[in-house]
CSV table of N, CA and C in Angstrom, one decimal:
chain,number,residue,atom,x,y,z
R,1,MET,N,69.6,99.1,90.9
R,1,MET,CA,69.9,97.9,90.0
R,1,MET,C,70.2,98.3,88.8
R,2,ALA,N,69.4,99.1,88.3
R,2,ALA,CA,69.5,99.5,86.7
R,2,ALA,C,70.9,100.2,86.5
R,3,ASN,N,71.1,101.2,87.6
R,3,ASN,CA,72.5,101.8,87.4
R,3,ASN,C,73.7,101.0,87.5
R,4,GLN,N,73.6,100.0,88.2
R,4,GLN,CA,74.7,99.0,88.2
R,4,GLN,C,74.8,98.2,86.9
R,5,LEU,N,73.7,97.9,86.3
R,5,LEU,CA,73.7,97.3,85.1
R,5,LEU,C,74.4,98.3,83.9
R,6,GLY,N,74.0,99.6,83.9
R,6,GLY,CA,74.4,100.4,83.1
R,6,GLY,C,76.0,100.6,83.3
R,7,VAL,N,76.5,100.6,84.5
R,7,VAL,CA,78.1,100.6,84.6
R,7,VAL,C,78.6,99.3,84.1
R,8,LEU,N,78.1,98.2,84.3
R,8,LEU,CA,78.6,96.9,83.8
R,8,LEU,C,78.6,96.9,82.2
R,9,ASN,N,77.5,97.4,81.7
R,9,ASN,CA,77.5,97.4,80.2
R,9,ASN,C,78.5,98.3,79.7
R,10,ALA,N,78.6,99.5,80.4
R,10,ALA,CA,79.7,100.4,79.8
R,10,ALA,C,81.0,99.8,79.9
R,11,LEU,N,81.4,99.1,81.1
R,11,LEU,CA,82.7,98.4,81.2
R,11,LEU,C,82.9,97.3,80.0
R,12,ASP,N,81.8,96.6,79.6
R,12,ASP,CA,81.9,95.6,78.5
R,12,ASP,C,82.3,96.2,77.1
R,13,ALA,N,81.7,97.5,77.1
R,13,ALA,CA,81.8,98.2,75.7
R,13,ALA,C,83.1,98.9,75.6
R,14,VAL,N,83.9,99.0,76.6
R,14,VAL,CA,85.1,99.8,76.6
R,14,VAL,C,86.3,99.0,76.2
R,15,LYS,N,87.1,99.5,75.3
R,15,LYS,CA,88.4,98.6,75.1
R,15,LYS,C,89.2,98.4,76.4
R,16,THR,N,90.0,97.3,76.4
R,16,THR,CA,90.8,97.1,77.4
R,16,THR,C,91.9,98.0,77.5
R,17,GLN,N,92.2,98.9,78.7
R,17,GLN,CA,93.2,99.8,78.8
R,17,GLN,C,93.9,99.4,80.0
R,18,TRP,N,95.0,100.4,80.2
R,18,TRP,CA,95.9,100.2,81.4
R,18,TRP,C,95.3,100.0,82.6
R,19,TYR,N,94.2,100.9,82.9
R,19,TYR,CA,93.6,100.8,84.2
R,19,TYR,C,93.0,99.6,84.6
R,20,HIS,N,92.5,98.7,83.4
R,20,HIS,CA,92.1,97.5,83.8
R,20,HIS,C,93.0,96.5,84.4
R,21,PHE,N,94.2,96.5,83.8
R,21,PHE,CA,95.2,95.7,84.4
R,21,PHE,C,95.6,96.1,85.7
R,22,THR,N,95.7,97.5,86.0
R,22,THR,CA,95.9,98.0,87.4
R,22,THR,C,95.0,97.4,88.2
R,23,THR,N,93.7,97.5,87.9
R,23,THR,CA,92.7,97.1,88.8
R,23,THR,C,92.8,95.6,89.1
R,24,ILE,N,93.1,94.8,88.0
R,24,ILE,CA,93.3,93.4,88.3
R,24,ILE,C,94.4,93.1,89.2
R,25,VAL,N,95.5,93.7,89.1
R,25,VAL,CA,96.6,93.6,90.0
R,25,VAL,C,96.3,94.0,91.4
R,26,ILE,N,95.7,95.0,91.6
R,26,ILE,CA,95.3,95.5,92.9
R,26,ILE,C,94.3,94.6,93.7
R,27,VAL,N,93.3,94.1,92.9
R,27,VAL,CA,92.3,93.2,93.5
R,27,VAL,C,93.1,91.8,93.7
R,28,GLY,N,93.9,91.5,92.8
R,28,GLY,CA,94.6,90.1,92.9
R,28,GLY,C,95.4,90.2,94.2
R,29,MET,N,96.2,91.2,94.4
R,29,MET,CA,97.0,91.4,95.6
R,29,MET,C,96.4,91.4,96.9
R,30,GLY,N,95.1,91.9,96.9
R,30,GLY,CA,94.3,91.9,98.0
R,30,GLY,C,93.8,90.6,98.3
R,31,PHE,N,93.4,89.9,97.3
R,31,PHE,CA,92.8,88.5,97.4
R,31,PHE,C,93.9,87.5,98.0
R,32,PHE,N,95.2,87.6,97.3
R,32,PHE,CA,96.3,86.8,97.6
R,32,PHE,C,96.8,87.2,99.0
R,33,THR,N,96.8,88.3,99.5
R,33,THR,CA,97.2,88.6,100.9
R,33,THR,C,96.4,88.0,101.8
R,34,ASP,N,95.0,88.3,101.7
R,34,ASP,CA,94.0,87.8,102.6
R,34,ASP,C,94.1,86.1,102.7
R,35,ALA,N,94.1,85.4,101.5
R,35,ALA,CA,94.2,84.0,101.2
R,35,ALA,C,95.4,83.6,102.0
R,36,TYR,N,96.5,84.3,101.8
R,36,TYR,CA,97.9,83.7,102.5
R,36,TYR,C,97.7,84.0,104.1
R,37,ASP,N,97.1,85.0,104.5
R,37,ASP,CA,96.8,85.1,105.8
R,37,ASP,C,96.0,84.0,106.4
R,38,LEU,N,95.0,83.7,105.8
R,38,LEU,CA,94.1,82.7,106.3
R,38,LEU,C,94.8,81.3,106.3
R,39,PHE,N,95.7,81.0,105.2
R,39,PHE,CA,96.3,79.8,105.0
R,39,PHE,C,97.5,79.6,106.1
R,40,SER,N,98.3,80.8,106.3
R,40,SER,CA,99.5,80.7,107.0
R,40,SER,C,99.3,80.6,108.4
R,41,ILE,N,98.1,80.9,108.9
R,41,ILE,CA,98.0,81.0,110.4
R,41,ILE,C,97.8,79.6,111.0
R,42,SER,N,97.4,78.7,110.2
R,42,SER,CA,97.4,77.2,110.7
R,42,SER,C,98.7,76.7,111.0
R,43,LEU,N,99.7,77.1,110.0
R,43,LEU,CA,101.1,76.7,110.3
R,43,LEU,C,101.7,77.4,111.6
R,44,ILE,N,101.3,78.7,111.6
R,44,ILE,CA,101.9,79.6,112.7
R,44,ILE,C,101.5,79.0,114.0
R,45,THR,N,100.2,78.7,114.2
R,45,THR,CA,99.8,78.1,115.5
R,45,THR,C,100.5,77.0,116.0
R,46,LYS,N,101.0,76.2,115.1
R,46,LYS,CA,101.9,75.1,115.5
R,46,LYS,C,103.3,75.7,116.1
R,47,LEU,N,103.7,76.5,115.5
R,47,LEU,CA,105.0,77.3,116.1
R,47,LEU,C,104.7,78.0,117.4
R,48,LEU,N,103.7,78.7,117.5
R,48,LEU,CA,103.3,79.4,118.7
R,48,LEU,C,103.0,78.5,119.9
R,49,GLY,N,102.4,77.2,119.5
R,49,GLY,CA,102.3,76.2,120.7
R,49,GLY,C,103.6,75.7,121.1
R,50,ARG,N,104.5,75.5,120.3
R,50,ARG,CA,105.7,75.1,120.6
R,50,ARG,C,106.6,76.0,121.5
R,51,ILE,N,106.4,77.3,121.2
R,51,ILE,CA,107.2,78.3,121.9
R,51,ILE,C,106.4,78.6,123.2
R,52,TYR,N,105.1,78.9,123.2
R,52,TYR,CA,104.5,79.4,124.4
R,52,TYR,C,103.9,78.3,125.2
R,53,TYR,N,103.6,77.1,124.8
R,53,TYR,CA,102.9,76.0,125.5
R,53,TYR,C,103.7,74.9,125.6
R,54,SER,N,105.0,74.8,125.6
R,54,SER,CA,105.7,73.7,125.7
R,54,SER,C,106.0,73.4,127.2
R,55,ASP,N,106.2,72.1,127.4
R,55,ASP,CA,106.5,71.7,128.7
R,55,ASP,C,107.9,71.0,128.6
R,56,GLU,N,108.8,71.6,129.5
R,56,GLU,CA,110.4,71.2,129.4
R,56,GLU,C,110.5,69.8,129.8
R,57,LEU,N,109.5,69.2,130.8
R,57,LEU,CA,109.7,67.8,131.2
R,57,LEU,C,109.2,66.9,130.2
R,58,SER,N,108.3,67.3,129.3
R,58,SER,CA,107.8,66.3,128.2
R,58,SER,C,108.7,66.3,127.0
R,59,LYS,N,108.7,65.3,126.4
R,59,LYS,CA,109.4,64.9,125.2
R,59,LYS,C,108.5,65.4,124.1
R,60,LYS,N,107.3,65.6,124.1
R,60,LYS,CA,106.4,66.0,122.9
R,60,LYS,C,106.5,67.6,122.8
R,61,PRO,N,106.5,67.9,121.6
R,61,PRO,CA,106.4,69.5,121.4
R,61,PRO,C,105.0,70.1,122.0
R,62,GLY,N,105.1,71.3,122.5
R,62,GLY,CA,103.9,72.1,123.0
R,62,GLY,C,102.9,72.2,121.8
R,63,THR,N,101.6,72.2,122.1
R,63,THR,CA,100.6,72.5,121.2
R,63,THR,C,99.6,73.7,122.0
R,64,LEU,N,99.0,74.4,121.1
R,64,LEU,CA,98.1,75.4,121.7
R,64,LEU,C,96.7,74.7,122.1
R,65,PRO,N,96.1,75.2,123.1
R,65,PRO,CA,94.9,74.6,123.6
R,65,PRO,C,93.8,74.9,122.6
R,66,PRO,N,92.9,73.9,122.4
R,66,PRO,CA,91.9,74.0,121.3
R,66,PRO,C,91.2,75.3,121.4
R,67,HIS,N,90.8,75.9,122.5
R,67,HIS,CA,90.1,77.1,122.5
R,67,HIS,C,90.8,78.3,122.0
R,68,ILE,N,92.2,78.4,122.1
R,68,ILE,CA,93.1,79.5,121.6
R,68,ILE,C,93.1,79.1,120.1
R,69,VAL,N,93.3,78.0,119.5
R,69,VAL,CA,93.4,77.7,118.1
R,69,VAL,C,92.2,78.3,117.4
R,70,VAL,N,91.0,78.0,118.0
R,70,VAL,CA,89.7,78.4,117.5
R,70,VAL,C,89.6,80.0,117.4
R,71,ALA,N,90.0,80.7,118.7
R,71,ALA,CA,90.0,82.0,118.7
R,71,ALA,C,90.9,82.7,117.5
R,72,VAL,N,92.3,82.1,117.5
R,72,VAL,CA,93.2,82.8,116.5
R,72,VAL,C,92.7,82.7,115.1
R,73,ILE,N,92.2,81.4,114.7
R,73,ILE,CA,91.9,81.1,113.4
R,73,ILE,C,90.4,81.7,113.1
R,74,GLY,N,89.5,81.7,114.1
R,74,GLY,CA,88.1,82.2,113.9
R,74,GLY,C,88.0,83.7,113.8
R,75,VAL,N,88.9,84.5,114.4
R,75,VAL,CA,88.9,85.9,114.4
R,75,VAL,C,89.1,86.4,113.0
R,76,ALA,N,89.7,85.7,112.1
R,76,ALA,CA,90.1,86.1,110.7
R,76,ALA,C,88.6,86.1,110.0
R,77,PHE,N,87.7,85.1,110.2
R,77,PHE,CA,86.5,85.1,109.5
R,77,PHE,C,85.6,86.2,110.0
R,78,CYS,N,85.5,86.4,111.3
R,78,CYS,CA,84.6,87.5,111.8
R,78,CYS,C,85.1,88.7,111.3
R,79,ARG,N,86.4,89.2,111.2
R,79,ARG,CA,86.8,90.3,110.8
R,79,ARG,C,86.7,90.5,109.2
R,80,THR,N,86.7,89.6,108.6
R,80,THR,CA,86.5,89.7,107.0
R,80,THR,C,85.2,90.1,106.9
R,81,LEU,N,84.2,89.6,107.5
R,81,LEU,CA,82.8,90.0,107.3
R,81,LEU,C,82.5,91.4,107.7
R,82,ALA,N,83.0,91.7,109.0
R,82,ALA,CA,82.7,93.0,109.4
R,82,ALA,C,83.5,94.1,108.6
R,83,GLY,N,84.7,93.8,108.1
R,83,GLY,CA,85.5,94.8,107.4
R,83,GLY,C,84.9,95.0,106.1
R,84,GLN,N,84.3,94.0,105.4
R,84,GLN,CA,83.8,94.2,104.1
R,84,GLN,C,82.5,95.0,104.1
R,85,LEU,N,81.6,94.8,105.2
R,85,LEU,CA,80.5,95.6,105.3
R,85,LEU,C,80.9,97.2,105.6
R,86,PHE,N,81.9,97.3,106.6
R,86,PHE,CA,82.1,98.7,107.0
R,86,PHE,C,83.0,99.6,105.9
R,87,PHE,N,84.0,98.9,105.4
R,87,PHE,CA,84.8,99.6,104.4
R,87,PHE,C,84.1,99.8,103.0
R,88,GLY,N,83.1,98.8,102.7
R,88,GLY,CA,82.4,98.9,101.6
R,88,GLY,C,81.3,100.1,101.7
R,89,TRP,N,80.8,100.3,102.8
R,89,TRP,CA,79.9,101.4,103.1
R,89,TRP,C,80.8,102.8,103.2
R,90,LEU,N,81.9,102.8,103.6
R,90,LEU,CA,82.9,103.8,103.9
R,90,LEU,C,83.3,104.4,102.5
R,91,GLY,N,83.6,103.4,101.7
R,91,GLY,CA,84.1,103.5,100.3
R,91,GLY,C,83.1,104.2,99.5
R,92,ASP,N,81.8,103.8,99.7
R,92,ASP,CA,80.8,104.6,99.0
R,92,ASP,C,80.6,106.0,99.5
R,93,LYS,N,80.8,106.3,100.8
R,93,LYS,CA,80.6,107.6,101.2
R,93,LYS,C,81.7,108.5,101.0
R,94,LEU,N,83.0,108.0,101.1
R,94,LEU,CA,84.3,108.9,101.0
R,94,LEU,C,84.9,108.7,99.7
R,95,GLY,N,84.6,107.7,99.0
R,95,GLY,CA,85.3,107.4,97.7
R,95,GLY,C,86.2,106.2,97.8
R,96,ARG,N,86.4,105.5,96.9
R,96,ARG,CA,87.3,104.2,97.0
R,96,ARG,C,88.7,104.5,97.0
R,97,LYS,N,89.2,105.5,96.2
R,97,LYS,CA,90.6,105.9,96.3
R,97,LYS,C,91.0,106.3,97.6
R,98,ARG,N,90.4,107.2,98.3
R,98,ARG,CA,90.6,107.6,99.7
R,98,ARG,C,90.6,106.5,100.7
R,99,VAL,N,89.7,105.7,100.6
R,99,VAL,CA,89.4,104.6,101.6
R,99,VAL,C,90.6,103.5,101.3
R,100,TYR,N,90.8,103.2,100.2
R,100,TYR,CA,92.0,102.4,99.8
R,100,TYR,C,93.3,102.7,100.3
R,101,GLY,N,93.6,104.1,100.3
R,101,GLY,CA,94.9,104.6,100.9
R,101,GLY,C,94.9,104.4,102.3
R,102,LEU,N,93.6,104.7,103.0
R,102,LEU,CA,93.5,104.5,104.5
R,102,LEU,C,93.7,103.0,104.9
R,103,THR,N,93.2,102.1,104.1
R,103,THR,CA,93.3,100.7,104.2
R,103,THR,C,94.7,100.3,104.2
R,104,LEU,N,95.4,100.7,103.2
R,104,LEU,CA,96.9,100.4,103.0
R,104,LEU,C,97.7,100.8,104.4
R,105,MET,N,97.5,102.1,104.8
R,105,MET,CA,98.1,102.5,105.9
R,105,MET,C,97.8,101.7,107.0
R,106,LEU,N,96.7,101.4,107.4
R,106,LEU,CA,96.3,100.5,108.4
R,106,LEU,C,96.8,99.2,108.5
R,107,MET,N,97.0,98.6,107.2
R,107,MET,CA,97.5,97.2,107.1
R,107,MET,C,98.9,97.2,107.6
R,108,VAL,N,99.7,98.5,107.1
R,108,VAL,CA,101.1,98.4,107.6
R,108,VAL,C,101.1,98.4,109.0
R,109,ILE,N,100.4,99.2,109.6
R,109,ILE,CA,100.6,99.4,111.2
R,109,ILE,C,100.2,98.2,111.8
R,110,PHE,N,99.1,97.6,111.5
R,110,PHE,CA,98.6,96.4,112.2
R,110,PHE,C,99.4,95.2,111.8
R,111,SER,N,100.1,95.0,110.7
R,111,SER,CA,101.1,94.1,110.4
R,111,SER,C,102.3,94.1,111.2
R,112,ILE,N,102.7,95.4,111.5
R,112,ILE,CA,103.9,95.4,112.3
R,112,ILE,C,103.5,95.0,113.8
R,113,ALA,N,102.3,95.5,114.1
R,113,ALA,CA,101.8,95.4,115.6
R,113,ALA,C,101.5,93.8,115.7
R,114,SER,N,101.0,93.1,114.8
R,114,SER,CA,100.7,91.8,114.8
R,114,SER,C,102.0,90.9,115.0
R,115,GLY,N,103.1,91.3,114.5
R,115,GLY,CA,104.4,90.6,114.7
R,115,GLY,C,105.0,91.0,116.0
R,116,LEU,N,104.6,92.1,116.6
R,116,LEU,CA,105.2,92.4,117.9
R,116,LEU,C,104.1,92.2,119.0
R,117,SER,N,103.3,91.2,119.0
R,117,SER,CA,102.3,90.9,120.0
R,117,SER,C,103.0,90.8,121.2
R,118,PHE,N,102.5,91.3,122.4
R,118,PHE,CA,103.2,91.4,123.6
R,118,PHE,C,102.4,90.9,124.9
R,119,GLU,N,102.9,90.5,125.9
R,119,GLU,CA,102.3,90.3,127.2
R,119,GLU,C,103.2,89.2,127.8
R,120,LYS,N,103.1,89.2,129.3
R,120,LYS,CA,103.9,88.2,130.0
R,120,LYS,C,103.5,86.8,129.9
R,121,SER,N,102.1,86.6,130.0
R,121,SER,CA,101.7,85.2,129.7
R,121,SER,C,101.4,84.8,128.4
R,122,PRO,N,101.4,83.4,128.1
R,122,PRO,CA,100.9,82.9,126.9
R,122,PRO,C,99.6,83.3,126.4
R,123,ASP,N,98.9,83.3,127.3
R,123,ASP,CA,97.4,83.6,127.0
R,123,ASP,C,97.3,85.0,126.6
R,124,GLY,N,98.1,85.9,127.2
R,124,GLY,CA,98.0,87.3,126.8
R,124,GLY,C,98.6,87.6,125.5
R,125,VAL,N,99.6,86.9,125.1
R,125,VAL,CA,100.3,86.9,123.8
R,125,VAL,C,99.1,86.6,122.7
R,126,MET,N,98.5,85.5,123.0
R,126,MET,CA,97.5,85.0,122.0
R,126,MET,C,96.4,86.1,121.9
R,127,ALA,N,96.0,86.8,123.1
R,127,ALA,CA,94.9,87.7,123.0
R,127,ALA,C,95.3,88.9,122.2
R,128,THR,N,96.7,89.4,122.5
R,128,THR,CA,97.1,90.5,121.8
R,128,THR,C,97.3,90.0,120.2
R,129,LEU,N,97.6,89.0,119.9
R,129,LEU,CA,97.7,88.5,118.5
R,129,LEU,C,96.3,88.5,118.0
R,130,CYS,N,95.3,87.9,118.6
R,130,CYS,CA,93.9,88.0,118.0
R,130,CYS,C,93.5,89.3,117.8
R,131,PHE,N,93.7,90.4,118.7
R,131,PHE,CA,93.3,91.7,118.6
R,131,PHE,C,93.9,92.3,117.3
R,132,PHE,N,95.2,92.2,117.2
R,132,PHE,CA,95.9,92.8,116.0
R,132,PHE,C,95.5,92.1,114.8
R,133,ARG,N,95.4,90.7,114.7
R,133,ARG,CA,94.9,90.1,113.6
R,133,ARG,C,93.6,90.5,113.1
R,134,PHE,N,92.8,90.8,114.0
R,134,PHE,CA,91.3,91.3,113.7
R,134,PHE,C,91.4,92.5,113.0
R,135,TRP,N,92.2,93.4,113.5
R,135,TRP,CA,92.3,94.8,113.0
R,135,TRP,C,93.1,94.8,111.6
R,136,LEU,N,94.1,93.8,111.6
R,136,LEU,CA,94.8,93.8,110.2
R,136,LEU,C,93.9,93.3,109.2
R,137,GLY,N,93.2,92.3,109.3
R,137,GLY,CA,92.3,91.9,108.3
R,137,GLY,C,91.1,92.4,108.1
R,138,PHE,N,90.7,93.3,109.1
R,138,PHE,CA,89.3,94.0,108.9
R,138,PHE,C,89.2,94.7,107.6
R,139,HIS,N,90.3,95.2,107.1
R,139,HIS,CA,90.0,96.0,105.9
R,139,HIS,C,90.9,95.4,104.6
R,140,MET,N,91.3,94.1,104.8
R,140,MET,CA,92.2,93.6,103.9
R,140,MET,C,91.6,93.4,102.6
R,141,LEU,N,90.4,92.9,102.4
R,141,LEU,CA,89.7,92.7,101.2
R,141,LEU,C,88.9,93.9,100.7
R,142,GLN,N,89.0,95.0,101.1
R,142,GLN,CA,88.1,96.1,100.8
R,142,GLN,C,88.2,96.5,99.4
R,143,SER,N,89.5,96.3,98.6
R,143,SER,CA,89.7,96.5,97.3
R,143,SER,C,88.7,95.7,96.4
R,144,LEU,N,88.2,94.6,96.9
R,144,LEU,CA,87.4,93.7,96.0
R,144,LEU,C,86.0,94.3,96.0
């Protein structure tokens, strides 16, 4: 605890430099990306319901079943907690810069995979979407 206070005091004593702004931008982008991901999925679930759960005989648009909505939205909160603990620990062991590069690479891979969720049945598409969304966001806020 004393070591952490020493680092914080040292940061307060230093003049504002370029790396301070770089850090603010990086952390802000991580926070914005995760906030956008958590916000946009509620809108996307409505579209997914219309695509995968629509009944052609009904005049009403299709909606996702409640248990699938809970899974698609809830997986984001579980992965954030697990990712923070794991990548925080890994960053302490391997160094923040190395782990940050790893998380960026994983974000690109799982972003593409999340957009290409696959399966024959609607429930299978939702399962692969949840799987890829979990791994996409597992490391998203590591930079904070």
